[in-house]
Amino acid sequence: MKIALGVTGGVAAYKAAELVRRLQQEKLDVQVVMTRAAQEFITPLMFAALTGQKVITDMFSAAGAAPANLESAIEHIAVAQRIDLLLVAPATADILGRFANGIAEDFLSTLYLATKAPVIVAPAMNVNMWEHAATQENLAKLRARGVHVVDPDEGYLACGMTGAGRLAATETIAREVCDVLGLRHDLAGHTVLVTAGPTCEDLDPVRFLTNRSSGKMGYALAEAARRRGAQVILISGPTELKIPESVDWIPVRTTEEMRRAVLDRAGSASMVIMAAAVSDYRPAAIHDRKLKRGEGHLTLELEATPDILKELSREKRGAILVGFAAETDRVAENAKDKLERKHADMIVANDVTQEGAGFDTDTNIVTMYSRDGREISLPKMDKFEVANRILDRVLEIHKQSK
Ligand code: PMT
């Protein structure tokens, strides 16, 4: 696979050389693109020597002499079409601003607009620049467009200050590249069952009870597990999401349908991850005719639905069981309580009152609680990245259980 590595002008530019080597270990063909500022910190010759390829350093130097067609004459379009991924590391505040605002004034920012390949940025800068509202707003825009962000580490910075802004470790960036390109195969041989979306409970032929789950968290888990080599069973309540390729997709509507599908299929799974927002209650009776409006209040009688996760854990089929907890208060207490009551191996809690967390967002903020007492809190991340971190932990628990 071919990736373009954009190197922009910051002290961390020298670390991009080590990154090239690491990416080559993954058998990736790396085309380096440097901004003018990057060339003040490190020379193109260094990258040319490492990659054995000409480094693209400005907008017009690389145009072909005898173009086969108009598009191939414009090198940024040609590169944009050839690459499977665009990675920018280190990414300065300036390039993030240009990407976020569609300013195409050099090769790299033009490449960003011209490519349909996934994009990863690994920012590195002074802590005040990192924390500045302009930078954070630009990042939020990019995340909302599906750009993957590898957050910087905290520590001593080249400017003499301490805080967030240090380029993430080479290994972390390389792992993100592999995840996005689907090159990690550590789930090969596993069957992962994921539930996603809401369930709907009918009241009469035209009305039902449901919730705000979009299915994004569950579908991200299914996609991440598939890319890592697992067989995936995705049991999904109604959502507007595209049916993922190469997964066994089972649409359901009600809690009872989800229960039957889960119990039928869980036997073949080594990991069950229940991200669905399952209705806890349903109307005690389903009216076969539309309920008519009358005078005064209408009181509905609701009955509890079966607890699928609890039922599954009672059957002790040997799969690692992971539940989610969507909470609005006392998050840790409620999550730990669910871990015990539902006999799960792990509960992933999200405080759905936090901005960028929970229902119908592209990002999530979660804490994972497992039976060994470990608690792992993740910062706000794209749901796909959250999914990968959850799978990392589930795999660890699976290995420990052997
Ligand atoms: O779909 P998105 O828009 O991306 O939103 C993601 C999400 C907020 C739905 C997701 O991150 C999440 O928190 N899912 C679980 C929501 C929920 O129902 O939590 P709960 O605390 O009510 O349930 C705890 C666990 O028991 C869940 O794993 C649930 O699937 C399971 N459960 C609940 C009720 C029931 N009758 N049977 C169950 O198995």
Short mmCIF file of C-alpha atoms and ligand atoms in Angstrom, two decimals:
data_model
loop_
_atom_site.label_atom_id
_atom_site.label_comp_id
_atom_site.label_asym_id
_atom_site.label_seq_id
_atom_site.Cartn_x
_atom_site.Cartn_y
_atom_site.Cartn_z
CA MET A 1 0.00 0.00 0.00
CA LYS A 2 1.10 3.52 -0.67
CA ILE A 3 0.89 6.35 1.79
CA ALA A 4 1.82 10.02 1.57
CA LEU A 5 3.60 11.31 4.67
CA GLY A 6 3.22 15.08 4.99
CA VAL A 7 5.98 16.67 7.08
CA THR A 8 5.35 20.22 8.27
CA GLY A 9 7.56 22.79 9.93
CA GLY A 10 8.18 22.06 13.58
CA VAL A 11 11.01 20.81 15.77
CA ALA A 12 9.42 17.34 15.72
CA ALA A 13 10.03 17.14 11.94
CA TYR A 14 13.18 15.09 12.62
CA LYS A 15 11.01 12.36 14.20
CA ALA A 16 9.34 11.85 10.82
CA ALA A 17 12.54 10.09 9.68
CA GLU A 18 12.09 7.39 12.33
CA LEU A 19 8.41 7.20 11.38
CA VAL A 20 9.31 6.50 7.75
CA ARG A 21 11.42 3.53 8.87
CA ARG A 22 8.64 2.21 11.12
CA LEU A 23 6.07 2.48 8.31
CA GLN A 24 8.40 0.69 5.93
CA GLN A 25 8.47 -2.22 8.41
CA GLU A 26 4.74 -2.51 7.71
CA LYS A 27 5.65 -2.89 4.01
CA LEU A 28 4.20 0.53 3.21
CA ASP A 29 5.50 2.51 0.26
CA VAL A 30 6.03 6.01 1.67
CA GLN A 31 5.95 9.13 -0.49
CA VAL A 32 7.17 12.11 1.55
CA VAL A 33 5.68 15.56 0.96
CA MET A 34 7.39 18.45 2.76
CA THR A 35 6.17 21.97 3.31
CA ARG A 36 8.60 24.84 2.83
CA ALA A 37 8.80 25.36 6.61
CA ALA A 38 9.61 21.67 7.18
CA GLN A 39 12.67 22.07 4.98
CA GLU A 40 14.01 24.64 7.46
CA PHE A 41 14.17 21.86 10.07
CA ILE A 42 15.23 18.81 8.05
CA THR A 43 16.41 18.32 4.49
CA PRO A 44 14.49 16.52 1.72
CA LEU A 45 17.70 14.56 1.08
CA MET A 46 17.22 12.69 4.36
CA PHE A 47 13.79 11.42 3.27
CA ALA A 48 14.91 10.75 -0.30
CA ALA A 49 17.69 8.55 1.11
CA LEU A 50 15.28 6.69 3.40
CA THR A 51 12.54 6.13 0.84
CA GLY A 52 14.56 5.93 -2.37
CA GLN A 53 12.00 8.29 -3.88
CA LYS A 54 11.97 11.89 -4.87
CA VAL A 55 10.51 14.05 -2.09
CA ILE A 56 7.75 16.42 -3.15
CA THR A 57 8.69 19.86 -1.91
CA ASP A 58 6.57 22.31 -3.79
CA MET A 59 3.52 22.72 -5.94
CA PHE A 60 4.98 22.67 -9.42
CA SER A 61 8.30 20.83 -9.30
CA ALA A 62 6.87 17.40 -9.91
CA ALA A 63 4.66 17.89 -12.98
CA GLY A 64 5.29 15.15 -15.54
CA ALA A 65 7.10 16.08 -18.77
CA ALA A 66 4.85 14.10 -21.10
CA PRO A 67 1.48 13.77 -19.45
CA ALA A 68 -0.82 10.98 -20.59
CA ASN A 69 -3.78 13.14 -19.71
CA LEU A 70 -4.49 16.43 -18.08
CA GLU A 71 -4.88 14.93 -14.61
CA SER A 72 -1.53 13.20 -14.55
CA ALA A 73 0.07 16.50 -15.50
CA ILE A 74 -1.02 17.86 -12.16
CA GLU A 75 1.06 15.93 -9.71
CA HIS A 76 -1.08 16.57 -6.64
CA ILE A 77 -4.07 14.99 -8.39
CA ALA A 78 -1.94 12.03 -9.46
CA VAL A 79 -0.57 11.51 -5.93
CA ALA A 80 -4.04 12.02 -4.49
CA GLN A 81 -5.37 9.20 -6.66
CA ARG A 82 -2.47 6.83 -5.99
CA ILE A 83 -2.37 6.90 -2.20
CA ASP A 84 -4.28 4.69 0.23
CA LEU A 85 -3.73 7.11 3.11
CA LEU A 86 -2.50 10.63 3.85
CA LEU A 87 -0.61 10.96 7.14
CA VAL A 88 0.65 14.31 8.39
CA ALA A 89 3.24 14.06 11.17
CA PRO A 90 4.15 16.39 12.67
CA ALA A 91 1.13 18.54 11.85
CA THR A 92 1.52 22.20 12.83
CA ALA A 93 -1.34 24.48 13.92
CA ASP A 94 -0.92 26.19 10.55
CA ILE A 95 -1.55 23.06 8.43
CA LEU A 96 -4.53 22.11 10.62
CA GLY A 97 -5.97 25.56 9.96
CA ARG A 98 -5.43 25.22 6.22
CA PHE A 99 -7.00 21.76 6.12
CA ALA A 100 -9.95 22.83 8.25
CA ASN A 101 -10.66 25.86 6.08
CA GLY A 102 -9.97 24.40 2.67
CA ILE A 103 -7.02 26.66 1.90
CA ALA A 104 -4.98 24.99 -0.83
CA GLU A 105 -1.88 27.13 -1.14
CA ASP A 106 0.86 24.52 -1.24
CA PHE A 107 1.25 20.91 -2.34
CA LEU A 108 0.26 19.33 0.99
CA SER A 109 -2.90 21.35 1.57
CA THR A 110 -3.89 20.81 -2.07
CA LEU A 111 -3.29 17.08 -1.69
CA TYR A 112 -5.59 17.04 1.35
CA LEU A 113 -8.42 18.53 -0.72
CA ALA A 114 -7.74 16.36 -3.75
CA THR A 115 -7.54 12.93 -2.10
CA LYS A 116 -10.40 10.62 -1.19
CA ALA A 117 -8.06 8.46 0.91
CA PRO A 118 -8.42 8.48 4.73
CA VAL A 119 -6.42 11.18 6.52
CA ILE A 120 -4.53 10.99 9.82
CA VAL A 121 -2.96 14.02 11.48
CA ALA A 122 -0.52 13.85 14.39
CA PRO A 123 -0.26 17.40 15.75
CA ALA A 124 2.84 18.75 17.52
CA MET A 125 3.23 22.30 18.76
CA ASN A 126 3.65 24.58 21.75
CA VAL A 127 1.12 23.87 24.55
CA ASN A 128 -0.56 27.29 24.27
CA MET A 129 -0.97 26.87 20.52
CA TRP A 130 -2.40 23.38 21.11
CA GLU A 131 -4.89 24.62 23.69
CA HIS A 132 -5.88 27.70 21.69
CA ALA A 133 -9.57 27.75 20.74
CA ALA A 134 -8.65 28.25 17.07
CA THR A 135 -6.60 25.03 17.00
CA GLN A 136 -9.23 23.07 18.90
CA GLU A 137 -12.02 24.38 16.65
CA ASN A 138 -10.03 23.41 13.56
CA LEU A 139 -9.47 19.93 14.99
CA ALA A 140 -13.15 19.56 15.83
CA LYS A 141 -13.99 20.44 12.23
CA LEU A 142 -11.50 17.91 10.90
CA ARG A 143 -12.71 15.18 13.26
CA ALA A 144 -16.30 15.84 12.20
CA ARG A 145 -15.16 15.25 8.60
CA GLY A 146 -13.68 11.90 9.55
CA VAL A 147 -10.03 12.90 9.86
CA HIS A 148 -8.25 10.70 12.43
CA VAL A 149 -6.34 12.67 15.04
CA VAL A 150 -3.46 11.14 17.01
CA ASP A 151 -3.39 13.44 20.02
CA PRO A 152 0.00 14.78 21.13
CA ASP A 153 1.65 13.52 24.31
CA GLU A 154 2.24 15.65 27.38
CA GLY A 155 5.75 16.46 28.54
CA TYR A 156 8.68 18.79 28.20
CA LEU A 157 8.44 20.70 24.92
CA ALA A 158 11.19 22.11 22.72
CA CYS A 159 9.97 25.64 23.50
CA GLY A 160 10.87 25.07 27.16
CA MET A 161 7.28 24.73 28.38
CA THR A 162 5.63 21.62 29.79
CA GLY A 163 2.23 20.32 28.70
CA ALA A 164 0.43 18.73 25.78
CA GLY A 165 2.01 19.26 22.39
CA ARG A 166 4.73 16.64 21.96
CA LEU A 167 4.36 14.53 18.84
CA ALA A 168 2.80 11.17 19.82
CA ALA A 169 5.17 8.20 19.96
CA THR A 170 6.17 6.70 16.61
CA GLU A 171 4.60 3.41 17.69
CA THR A 172 1.25 5.08 18.48
CA ILE A 173 1.17 6.79 15.08
CA ALA A 174 2.18 3.58 13.28
CA ARG A 175 -0.56 1.66 15.11
CA GLU A 176 -3.17 4.20 14.02
CA VAL A 177 -1.96 3.90 10.41
CA CYS A 178 -2.30 0.10 10.60
CA ASP A 179 -5.74 0.36 12.18
CA VAL A 180 -7.03 2.74 9.54
CA LEU A 181 -5.55 0.68 6.70
CA GLY A 182 -6.81 -2.56 8.25
CA LEU A 183 -3.33 -4.02 8.56
CA ARG A 184 -3.56 -5.32 12.13
CA HIS A 185 -4.69 -8.91 12.12
CA ASP A 186 -4.61 -9.64 15.83
CA LEU A 187 -8.28 -10.70 15.86
CA ALA A 188 -7.88 -13.33 13.14
CA GLY A 189 -9.51 -16.55 14.33
CA HIS A 190 -11.93 -14.69 16.62
CA THR A 191 -15.65 -14.25 16.12
CA VAL A 192 -16.85 -10.96 17.57
CA LEU A 193 -20.55 -10.43 18.14
CA VAL A 194 -21.55 -6.77 18.40
CA THR A 195 -24.96 -5.28 19.14
CA ALA A 196 -25.71 -1.75 17.93
CA GLY A 197 -28.42 0.85 17.68
CA PRO A 198 -31.69 1.19 19.54
CA THR A 199 -34.51 -1.25 20.04
CA CYS A 200 -38.13 -0.21 19.40
CA GLU A 201 -41.12 -1.30 21.42
CA ASP A 202 -44.53 -0.95 19.80
CA LEU A 203 -47.43 0.64 21.59
CA ASP A 204 -49.92 0.50 18.75
CA PRO A 205 -49.69 0.27 14.92
CA VAL A 206 -48.31 3.81 14.63
CA ARG A 207 -46.38 4.50 17.83
CA PHE A 208 -43.41 3.00 19.58
CA LEU A 209 -40.92 3.66 22.39
CA THR A 210 -37.26 3.98 21.45
CA ASN A 211 -34.13 6.02 22.21
CA ARG A 212 -31.54 8.23 20.51
CA SER A 213 -28.94 5.61 19.62
CA SER A 214 -27.66 6.07 16.06
CA GLY A 215 -25.70 2.81 16.01
CA LYS A 216 -22.41 4.64 15.33
CA MET A 217 -20.56 3.18 18.34
CA GLY A 218 -21.59 -0.41 17.57
CA TYR A 219 -20.90 -0.09 13.84
CA ALA A 220 -17.45 1.37 14.60
CA LEU A 221 -16.74 -1.68 16.77
CA ALA A 222 -17.91 -4.03 14.03
CA GLU A 223 -15.77 -2.26 11.41
CA ALA A 224 -12.68 -2.12 13.61
CA ALA A 225 -13.00 -5.83 14.52
CA ARG A 226 -13.46 -6.78 10.87
CA ARG A 227 -10.42 -4.80 9.78
CA ARG A 228 -8.39 -6.57 12.46
CA GLY A 229 -9.26 -9.93 10.97
CA ALA A 230 -12.25 -11.07 13.07
CA GLN A 231 -15.41 -12.69 11.77
CA VAL A 232 -18.07 -10.21 12.79
CA ILE A 233 -21.72 -10.72 13.65
CA LEU A 234 -23.48 -7.36 13.88
CA ILE A 235 -26.95 -7.48 15.42
CA SER A 236 -28.45 -4.11 14.77
CA GLY A 237 -31.54 -2.21 15.78
CA PRO A 238 -32.93 0.25 13.20
CA THR A 239 -30.30 2.79 12.11
CA GLU A 240 -29.63 4.95 9.08
CA LEU A 241 -26.06 3.69 8.73
CA LYS A 242 -24.69 1.91 5.69
CA ILE A 243 -24.61 -1.86 6.11
CA PRO A 244 -20.93 -2.67 6.65
CA GLU A 245 -19.21 -4.94 4.12
CA SER A 246 -18.11 -8.46 4.99
CA VAL A 247 -19.93 -8.72 8.30
CA ASP A 248 -22.83 -10.99 9.15
CA TRP A 249 -25.46 -8.27 9.57
CA ILE A 250 -28.66 -9.20 11.38
CA PRO A 251 -31.34 -6.50 11.55
CA VAL A 252 -33.73 -6.59 14.51
CA ARG A 253 -36.34 -4.23 15.83
CA THR A 254 -37.49 -5.16 19.31
CA THR A 255 -35.62 -6.22 22.44
CA GLU A 256 -37.10 -9.70 22.13
CA GLU A 257 -35.81 -9.99 18.53
CA MET A 258 -32.37 -8.80 19.65
CA ARG A 259 -32.44 -11.27 22.55
CA ARG A 260 -33.23 -14.21 20.25
CA ALA A 261 -30.58 -13.19 17.71
CA VAL A 262 -27.92 -12.78 20.41
CA LEU A 263 -28.71 -16.05 22.18
CA ASP A 264 -28.81 -17.93 18.84
CA ARG A 265 -25.45 -16.60 17.64
CA ALA A 266 -23.39 -16.05 20.81
CA GLY A 267 -22.32 -19.71 20.86
CA SER A 268 -19.89 -19.12 18.00
CA ALA A 269 -18.41 -15.92 19.46
CA SER A 270 -15.26 -15.53 21.54
CA MET A 271 -16.12 -11.88 22.29
CA VAL A 272 -19.55 -10.28 22.73
CA ILE A 273 -19.73 -6.49 22.87
CA MET A 274 -23.14 -5.01 23.59
CA ALA A 275 -23.13 -1.39 22.48
CA ALA A 276 -26.86 -1.36 21.67
CA ALA A 277 -29.14 0.87 23.69
CA VAL A 278 -31.71 -1.76 24.58
CA SER A 279 -35.10 -0.62 25.88
CA ASP A 280 -35.40 -1.44 29.55
CA TYR A 281 -39.20 -1.27 29.39
CA ARG A 282 -41.91 -1.97 26.83
CA PRO A 283 -45.67 -1.42 26.81
CA ALA A 284 -47.33 -4.22 28.78
CA ALA A 285 -49.85 -4.54 25.93
CA ILE A 286 -49.55 -3.75 22.23
CA HIS A 287 -52.82 -2.26 21.00
CA ASP A 288 -53.87 -3.63 17.61
CA ARG A 289 -55.64 -0.34 16.77
CA LYS A 290 -54.37 3.21 17.01
CA LEU A 291 -54.97 4.59 20.50
CA LYS A 292 -57.47 7.45 20.26
CA ARG A 293 -57.02 10.77 21.96
CA GLY A 294 -59.37 11.21 24.90
CA GLU A 295 -59.92 13.77 27.64
CA GLY A 296 -57.19 14.21 30.30
CA HIS A 297 -54.11 12.07 30.89
CA LEU A 298 -53.24 8.75 29.37
CA THR A 299 -51.35 6.33 31.62
CA LEU A 300 -49.27 3.63 29.97
CA GLU A 301 -48.36 0.46 31.76
CA LEU A 302 -44.80 -0.68 31.01
CA GLU A 303 -43.14 -4.00 31.81
CA ALA A 304 -39.44 -4.75 32.07
CA THR A 305 -37.77 -6.26 29.01
CA PRO A 306 -35.47 -9.27 29.41
CA ASP A 307 -31.89 -8.33 30.29
CA ILE A 308 -29.97 -9.89 27.39
CA LEU A 309 -26.48 -9.33 28.80
CA LYS A 310 -27.42 -10.83 32.16
CA GLU A 311 -29.06 -13.84 30.53
CA LEU A 312 -25.98 -14.42 28.39
CA SER A 313 -23.63 -14.26 31.36
CA ARG A 314 -25.79 -16.78 33.24
CA GLU A 315 -25.32 -19.24 30.40
CA LYS A 316 -21.51 -18.98 30.81
CA ARG A 317 -20.60 -19.77 27.23
CA GLY A 318 -16.97 -18.78 27.68
CA ALA A 319 -16.96 -15.64 25.52
CA ILE A 320 -15.58 -12.37 26.93
CA LEU A 321 -18.69 -10.30 27.69
CA VAL A 322 -18.60 -6.53 27.40
CA GLY A 323 -21.52 -4.25 28.20
CA PHE A 324 -21.85 -0.52 27.84
CA ALA A 325 -23.32 1.85 30.41
CA ALA A 326 -24.94 5.05 29.20
CA GLU A 327 -25.05 7.23 32.31
CA THR A 328 -26.09 10.75 33.20
CA ASP A 329 -24.86 10.73 36.83
CA ARG A 330 -22.75 8.69 39.30
CA VAL A 331 -21.05 7.17 36.27
CA ALA A 332 -18.33 5.13 38.02
CA GLU A 333 -20.70 3.81 40.70
CA ASN A 334 -23.37 2.77 38.19
CA ALA A 335 -20.84 1.20 35.82
CA LYS A 336 -19.27 -0.89 38.62
CA ASP A 337 -22.73 -1.90 39.75
CA LYS A 338 -23.56 -3.09 36.19
CA LEU A 339 -20.27 -4.99 36.04
CA GLU A 340 -21.37 -6.98 39.11
CA ARG A 341 -25.09 -7.31 38.42
CA LYS A 342 -24.67 -8.39 34.80
CA HIS A 343 -21.58 -10.55 35.48
CA ALA A 344 -19.79 -8.91 32.57
CA ASP A 345 -16.01 -9.01 32.07
CA MET A 346 -15.96 -5.33 31.26
CA ILE A 347 -18.29 -2.33 31.23
CA VAL A 348 -17.58 0.63 28.97
CA ALA A 349 -19.16 3.66 30.58
CA ASN A 350 -20.03 6.84 28.76
CA ASP A 351 -21.36 9.93 30.47
CA VAL A 352 -23.94 10.93 27.88
CA THR A 353 -24.26 14.45 29.32
CA GLN A 354 -20.72 15.30 28.17
CA GLU A 355 -20.32 17.10 24.86
CA GLY A 356 -18.90 14.74 22.28
CA ALA A 357 -19.92 11.61 24.17
CA GLY A 358 -22.72 9.06 23.89
CA PHE A 359 -25.69 9.18 21.56
CA ASP A 360 -25.47 10.19 17.90
CA THR A 361 -22.03 11.79 18.04
CA ASP A 362 -18.97 10.89 15.94
CA THR A 363 -16.80 10.90 19.06
CA ASN A 364 -17.06 9.31 22.48
CA ILE A 365 -15.47 9.70 25.91
CA VAL A 366 -15.36 6.40 27.80
CA THR A 367 -13.96 4.68 30.85
CA MET A 368 -13.46 0.90 30.79
CA TYR A 369 -14.06 -0.98 34.05
CA SER A 370 -12.94 -4.60 34.18
CA ARG A 371 -13.21 -7.36 36.78
CA ASP A 372 -9.53 -7.12 37.77
CA GLY A 373 -10.30 -3.63 39.09
CA ARG A 374 -8.52 -1.78 36.29
CA GLU A 375 -10.09 1.46 35.12
CA ILE A 376 -8.95 2.96 31.84
CA SER A 377 -10.22 6.42 30.93
CA LEU A 378 -9.85 7.62 27.36
CA PRO A 379 -9.98 11.23 26.19
CA LYS A 380 -12.48 12.35 23.56
CA MET A 381 -11.79 10.31 20.42
CA ASP A 382 -13.38 9.38 17.15
CA LYS A 383 -15.69 6.36 17.74
CA PHE A 384 -13.51 4.23 15.45
CA GLU A 385 -10.49 4.95 17.64
CA VAL A 386 -12.51 4.24 20.78
CA ALA A 387 -13.56 0.95 19.19
CA ASN A 388 -9.95 -0.03 18.59
CA ARG A 389 -8.99 0.80 22.18
CA ILE A 390 -11.90 -1.29 23.47
CA LEU A 391 -10.81 -4.19 21.25
CA ASP A 392 -7.21 -3.86 22.52
CA ARG A 393 -8.48 -4.27 26.09
CA VAL A 394 -10.88 -7.12 25.26
CA LEU A 395 -8.03 -8.97 23.56
CA GLU A 396 -5.86 -8.47 26.66
CA ILE A 397 -8.63 -9.85 28.90
CA HIS A 398 -9.11 -12.78 26.53
CA LYS A 399 -5.39 -13.63 26.69
CA GLN A 400 -5.37 -13.37 30.50
CA SER A 401 -8.36 -15.73 30.72
CA LYS A 402 -6.48 -18.51 28.85
O1 PMT B 1 -25.42 4.36 18.98
P1 PMT B 1 -24.71 5.67 19.26
O2 PMT B 1 -25.54 6.86 18.83
O3 PMT B 1 -23.33 5.68 18.70
O4 PMT B 1 -24.58 5.84 20.84
C1 PMT B 1 -23.75 4.98 21.57
C2 PMT B 1 -24.41 4.53 22.89
C3 PMT B 1 -24.58 5.74 23.80
C4 PMT B 1 -25.76 3.90 22.62
C5 PMT B 1 -23.42 3.48 23.50
O5 PMT B 1 -22.17 4.08 23.72
C6 PMT B 1 -23.97 2.93 24.82
O6 PMT B 1 -23.74 3.47 25.90
N1 PMT B 1 -24.72 1.79 24.74
C7 PMT B 1 -25.39 1.18 25.88
C8 PMT B 1 -26.64 1.95 26.20
C9 PMT B 1 -27.46 1.29 27.28
O7 PMT B 1 -28.46 0.76 27.00
O8 PMT B 1 -26.88 1.25 28.44
P2 PMT B 1 -27.62 0.60 29.74
O9 PMT B 1 -26.81 1.17 30.86
O10 PMT B 1 -29.06 0.87 29.73
O11 PMT B 1 -27.40 -0.96 29.59
C10 PMT B 1 -26.24 -1.62 30.08
C11 PMT B 1 -25.87 -2.80 29.19
O12 PMT B 1 -26.89 -3.82 29.25
C12 PMT B 1 -25.72 -2.45 27.73
O13 PMT B 1 -24.61 -3.15 27.22
C13 PMT B 1 -27.02 -2.94 27.10
O14 PMT B 1 -26.80 -3.34 25.75
C14 PMT B 1 -27.38 -4.13 27.98
N2 PMT B 1 -28.83 -4.36 28.11
C15 PMT B 1 -29.66 -3.38 28.55
C16 PMT B 1 -31.00 -3.62 28.69
C17 PMT B 1 -31.50 -4.90 28.37
N3 PMT B 1 -32.79 -5.17 28.47
N4 PMT B 1 -30.67 -5.85 27.94
C18 PMT B 1 -29.35 -5.62 27.81
O15 PMT B 1 -28.58 -6.51 27.45
#
